[in-house]
């Protein structure tokens, strides 16, 4: 495996030699800017490092290419946010990036993965951050190209904050001088560390949801569903990272990774495994909470139906009583109405026992109806 001029072996080698051959004229500082080069609008930051110290801060991709050729022992770190197709094609032509990786970086919406195209490593990461105000998880996508003396980051979304990663590395020159693989480690570490507040925020949400479930909050089912969907996305972001980091660790011996970096990457792998296990636990917890909520809702509905049935039964009993008394009172009314008609040819009108008979008939009918209804439990 080739070595750098400082004696350290390359962990990843460049696919093509960007350094001018011996005897060839070096480009001058007055080299004109190519008008067809992409504009630096999407270039968030570009810097060249030698032995862990920044030696240049190019203002454009063209300046970065030129200064990288002029300084053969430097490492370029180029950060872009939602780059244009022209910018990515320019980077692909300069650093010999594979067209499939460039296409993925341009279109985004990729699942986390680690692929090697020749001598270039292509990494896709899914970053996350917790939004306290909205109580939801915001996901971002990061594409990283790693070569022998360059690192290119293509960011889609607000997370992660790579400027903090750059500051951290620049304050750790002993780590930064280990080269592009050290920068890749720092990016991985930042993405994984970004999961910690997300995990804490989700844990707090789950605690709140449990309280809402047992208090009978009406909107809790919707919140459980939305958080479950976020956990599916979170699981898609974290689970592939476990295999990716184990793949990197499997190549330690083959690619001569520095022992210090090996320790750092193993530490990141441990954190990813822990986070992935917690996310799996969150999904199971939300499934259990949803089941409990469904049970409680069913019990509440059953209780309401039972209350309605009891109310209906009580109402029916009252109707029975009212109907019974109405029938009992209707009997004397009927007899009195009949004998109250003013007809001359009614046989009982001249009967001396007519009045007692009518009263007795009313009493007999009322008492008979009372016992009939009483026997049937209507009274």
mmCIF file of C-alpha atoms in Angstrom, residues 60-236:
data_model
loop_
_atom_site.group_PDB
_atom_site.id
_atom_site.type_symbol
_atom_site.label_atom_id
_atom_site.label_comp_id
_atom_site.label_asym_id
_atom_site.label_seq_id
_atom_site.Cartn_x
_atom_site.Cartn_y
_atom_site.Cartn_z
ATOM 1 C CA UNK A 60 -14.829 28.098 -4.735
ATOM 2 C CA UNK A 61 -14.496 24.596 -6.074
ATOM 3 C CA UNK A 62 -12.051 25.805 -8.726
ATOM 4 C CA UNK A 63 -9.798 27.334 -6.084
ATOM 5 C CA UNK A 64 -10.026 24.130 -4.067
ATOM 6 C CA UNK A 65 -8.914 22.020 -7.037
ATOM 7 C CA UNK A 66 -6.035 24.363 -7.817
ATOM 8 C CA UNK A 67 -4.752 24.643 -4.270
ATOM 9 C CA UNK A 68 -5.035 20.891 -3.720
ATOM 10 C CA UNK A 69 -2.802 20.326 -6.767
ATOM 11 C CA UNK A 70 -0.333 22.927 -5.550
ATOM 12 C CA UNK A 71 -0.122 21.359 -2.081
ATOM 13 C CA UNK A 72 0.462 17.622 -2.484
ATOM 14 C CA UNK A 73 0.510 16.810 1.250
ATOM 15 C CA UNK A 74 -2.855 18.372 2.078
ATOM 16 C CA UNK A 75 -6.353 17.024 2.652
ATOM 17 C CA UNK A 76 -9.369 18.817 1.229
ATOM 18 C CA UNK A 77 -12.625 18.944 3.148
ATOM 19 C CA UNK A 78 -15.464 20.255 0.995
ATOM 20 C CA UNK A 79 -18.922 20.762 2.434
ATOM 21 C CA UNK A 80 -21.967 21.316 0.242
ATOM 22 C CA UNK A 81 -25.657 21.765 0.961
ATOM 23 C CA UNK A 82 -28.150 20.663 -1.694
ATOM 24 C CA UNK A 83 -25.649 21.049 -4.535
ATOM 25 C CA UNK A 84 -26.593 21.476 -8.153
ATOM 26 C CA UNK A 85 -26.002 18.834 -10.782
ATOM 27 C CA UNK A 86 -23.215 20.948 -12.283
ATOM 28 C CA UNK A 87 -21.383 21.109 -8.952
ATOM 29 C CA UNK A 88 -21.550 17.377 -8.425
ATOM 30 C CA UNK A 89 -20.399 16.703 -11.982
ATOM 31 C CA UNK A 90 -17.468 19.031 -11.413
ATOM 32 C CA UNK A 91 -16.532 17.136 -8.233
ATOM 33 C CA UNK A 92 -16.992 13.803 -9.989
ATOM 34 C CA UNK A 93 -14.651 14.836 -12.795
ATOM 35 C CA UNK A 94 -12.010 16.161 -10.409
ATOM 36 C CA UNK A 95 -12.065 13.365 -7.839
ATOM 37 C CA UNK A 96 -13.140 10.468 -10.065
ATOM 38 C CA UNK A 97 -16.407 9.845 -8.216
ATOM 39 C CA UNK A 98 -18.588 7.019 -9.433
ATOM 40 C CA UNK A 99 -21.645 8.096 -11.379
ATOM 41 C CA UNK A 100 -24.010 5.944 -9.287
ATOM 42 C CA UNK A 101 -22.800 7.555 -6.065
ATOM 43 C CA UNK A 102 -23.112 11.003 -7.635
ATOM 44 C CA UNK A 103 -26.656 10.204 -8.723
ATOM 45 C CA UNK A 104 -27.550 9.107 -5.184
ATOM 46 C CA UNK A 105 -26.061 12.279 -3.726
ATOM 47 C CA UNK A 106 -27.995 14.429 -6.173
ATOM 48 C CA UNK A 107 -31.389 12.787 -5.766
ATOM 49 C CA UNK A 108 -31.117 12.026 -2.022
ATOM 50 C CA UNK A 109 -33.861 9.955 -0.329
ATOM 51 C CA UNK A 110 -31.420 7.090 0.160
ATOM 52 C CA UNK A 111 -31.271 4.630 3.005
ATOM 53 C CA UNK A 112 -28.110 4.626 5.140
ATOM 54 C CA UNK A 113 -25.427 2.563 3.456
ATOM 55 C CA UNK A 114 -21.698 2.164 2.939
ATOM 56 C CA UNK A 115 -20.305 1.355 -0.506
ATOM 57 C CA UNK A 116 -16.849 1.331 -2.016
ATOM 58 C CA UNK A 117 -16.381 2.466 -5.592
ATOM 59 C CA UNK A 118 -12.802 1.743 -6.533
ATOM 60 C CA UNK A 119 -10.651 3.683 -4.098
ATOM 61 C CA UNK A 120 -13.453 5.974 -2.923
ATOM 62 C CA UNK A 121 -15.721 5.226 -0.015
ATOM 63 C CA UNK A 122 -19.314 6.440 -0.291
ATOM 64 C CA UNK A 123 -21.358 6.718 2.898
ATOM 65 C CA UNK A 124 -25.014 7.701 3.286
ATOM 66 C CA UNK A 125 -26.149 8.740 6.758
ATOM 67 C CA UNK A 126 -29.527 9.744 8.117
ATOM 68 C CA UNK A 127 -29.193 12.421 10.800
ATOM 69 C CA UNK A 128 -31.925 13.378 13.231
ATOM 70 C CA UNK A 129 -32.734 16.202 15.600
ATOM 71 C CA UNK A 130 -35.538 16.700 18.092
ATOM 72 C CA UNK A 131 -37.713 19.804 17.746
ATOM 73 C CA UNK A 132 -38.902 20.742 21.229
ATOM 74 C CA UNK A 133 -41.583 23.202 20.123
ATOM 75 C CA UNK A 134 -43.295 20.791 17.741
ATOM 76 C CA UNK A 135 -42.380 17.686 19.796
ATOM 77 C CA UNK A 136 -41.344 15.831 16.669
ATOM 78 C CA UNK A 137 -38.220 14.398 15.055
ATOM 79 C CA UNK A 138 -36.704 16.110 12.026
ATOM 80 C CA UNK A 139 -34.564 13.946 9.740
ATOM 81 C CA UNK A 140 -31.769 15.034 7.423
ATOM 82 C CA UNK A 141 -29.650 13.166 4.918
ATOM 83 C CA UNK A 142 -25.885 13.300 4.567
ATOM 84 C CA UNK A 143 -23.719 11.858 1.801
ATOM 85 C CA UNK A 144 -19.980 11.527 2.358
ATOM 86 C CA UNK A 145 -17.301 10.789 -0.254
ATOM 87 C CA UNK A 146 -13.977 9.768 1.269
ATOM 88 C CA UNK A 147 -10.778 9.454 -0.741
ATOM 89 C CA UNK A 148 -7.060 9.433 -0.017
ATOM 90 C CA UNK A 149 -6.798 13.185 0.392
ATOM 91 C CA UNK A 150 -10.344 14.513 0.229
ATOM 92 C CA UNK A 151 -13.657 14.390 2.049
ATOM 93 C CA UNK A 152 -16.799 15.687 0.370
ATOM 94 C CA UNK A 153 -19.989 16.073 2.372
ATOM 95 C CA UNK A 154 -23.329 16.639 0.657
ATOM 96 C CA UNK A 155 -26.064 17.627 3.080
ATOM 97 C CA UNK A 156 -29.818 17.458 2.481
ATOM 98 C CA UNK A 157 -31.628 18.941 5.473
ATOM 99 C CA UNK A 158 -30.721 20.973 8.538
ATOM 100 C CA UNK A 159 -29.055 18.131 10.438
ATOM 101 C CA UNK A 160 -26.289 17.483 11.234
ATOM 102 C CA UNK A 161 -24.363 20.648 12.085
ATOM 103 C CA UNK A 162 -21.088 19.948 10.300
ATOM 104 C CA UNK A 163 -19.663 23.327 11.237
ATOM 105 C CA UNK A 164 -19.455 22.071 14.815
ATOM 106 C CA UNK A 165 -17.701 18.950 13.571
ATOM 107 C CA UNK A 166 -15.187 21.074 11.685
ATOM 108 C CA UNK A 167 -14.497 23.234 14.736
ATOM 109 C CA UNK A 168 -14.033 20.168 16.891
ATOM 110 C CA UNK A 169 -11.556 18.651 14.466
ATOM 111 C CA UNK A 170 -9.632 21.891 14.069
ATOM 112 C CA UNK A 171 -9.270 22.022 17.846
ATOM 113 C CA UNK A 172 -7.910 18.449 17.767
ATOM 114 C CA UNK A 173 -5.024 18.617 15.272
ATOM 115 C CA UNK A 174 -3.600 15.302 16.483
ATOM 116 C CA UNK A 175 -6.815 13.645 15.401
ATOM 117 C CA UNK A 176 -7.282 15.686 12.229
ATOM 118 C CA UNK A 177 -3.801 14.872 10.960
ATOM 119 C CA UNK A 178 -4.806 11.215 10.752
ATOM 120 C CA UNK A 179 -6.452 12.129 7.455
ATOM 121 C CA UNK A 180 -9.812 11.670 5.737
ATOM 122 C CA UNK A 181 -10.722 8.606 7.766
ATOM 123 C CA UNK A 182 -10.492 10.718 10.934
ATOM 124 C CA UNK A 183 -12.907 13.232 9.411
ATOM 125 C CA UNK A 184 -15.258 10.384 8.536
ATOM 126 C CA UNK A 185 -15.087 9.197 12.133
ATOM 127 C CA UNK A 186 -15.903 12.711 13.397
ATOM 128 C CA UNK A 187 -18.914 12.912 11.070
ATOM 129 C CA UNK A 188 -20.166 9.500 12.165
ATOM 130 C CA UNK A 189 -19.660 10.447 15.793
ATOM 131 C CA UNK A 190 -21.585 13.715 15.311
ATOM 132 C CA UNK A 191 -24.497 11.930 13.648
ATOM 133 C CA UNK A 192 -24.643 9.311 16.395
ATOM 134 C CA UNK A 193 -24.298 11.923 19.157
ATOM 135 C CA UNK A 194 -27.183 13.789 17.515
ATOM 136 C CA UNK A 195 -29.380 10.784 18.245
ATOM 137 C CA UNK A 196 -28.990 11.245 22.025
ATOM 138 C CA UNK A 197 -31.306 14.285 22.430
ATOM 139 C CA UNK A 198 -33.735 12.619 20.028
ATOM 140 C CA UNK A 199 -33.817 9.511 22.215
ATOM 141 C CA UNK A 200 -34.310 11.654 25.324
ATOM 142 C CA UNK A 201 -37.083 13.660 23.655
ATOM 143 C CA UNK A 202 -38.871 10.523 22.487
ATOM 144 C CA UNK A 203 -38.578 8.988 25.949
ATOM 145 C CA UNK A 204 -40.206 12.098 27.402
ATOM 146 C CA UNK A 205 -42.970 11.922 24.778
ATOM 147 C CA UNK A 206 -43.643 8.287 25.633
ATOM 148 C CA UNK A 207 -43.875 9.142 29.339
ATOM 149 C CA UNK A 208 -46.381 11.894 28.526
ATOM 150 C CA UNK A 209 -48.361 9.561 26.278
ATOM 151 C CA UNK A 210 -48.594 6.963 29.047
ATOM 152 C CA UNK A 211 -50.040 9.612 31.359
ATOM 153 C CA UNK A 212 -52.516 10.729 28.683
ATOM 154 C CA UNK A 213 -53.577 7.147 27.966
ATOM 155 C CA UNK A 214 -54.580 6.463 31.567
ATOM 156 C CA UNK A 215 -56.191 9.882 31.943
ATOM 157 C CA UNK A 216 -58.412 9.226 28.932
ATOM 158 C CA UNK A 217 -57.142 12.063 26.693
ATOM 159 C CA UNK A 218 -59.137 11.966 23.430
ATOM 160 C CA UNK A 219 -56.237 12.817 21.047
ATOM 161 C CA UNK A 220 -53.712 10.363 22.454
ATOM 162 C CA UNK A 221 -54.296 7.735 19.736
ATOM 163 C CA UNK A 222 -53.274 10.182 17.039
ATOM 164 C CA UNK A 223 -50.137 11.135 18.975
ATOM 165 C CA UNK A 224 -49.193 7.472 19.427
ATOM 166 C CA UNK A 225 -49.613 6.874 15.694
ATOM 167 C CA UNK A 226 -47.512 9.879 14.702
ATOM 168 C CA UNK A 227 -44.734 8.996 17.134
ATOM 169 C CA UNK A 228 -44.797 5.392 15.909
ATOM 170 C CA UNK A 229 -44.230 6.598 12.345
ATOM 171 C CA UNK A 230 -41.296 8.709 13.507
ATOM 172 C CA UNK A 231 -39.835 5.675 15.266
ATOM 173 C CA UNK A 232 -40.065 3.706 12.032
ATOM 174 C CA UNK A 233 -37.998 6.419 10.332
ATOM 175 C CA UNK A 234 -35.625 6.556 13.292
ATOM 176 C CA UNK A 235 -35.189 2.802 13.133
ATOM 177 C CA UNK A 236 -34.372 3.028 9.423
#
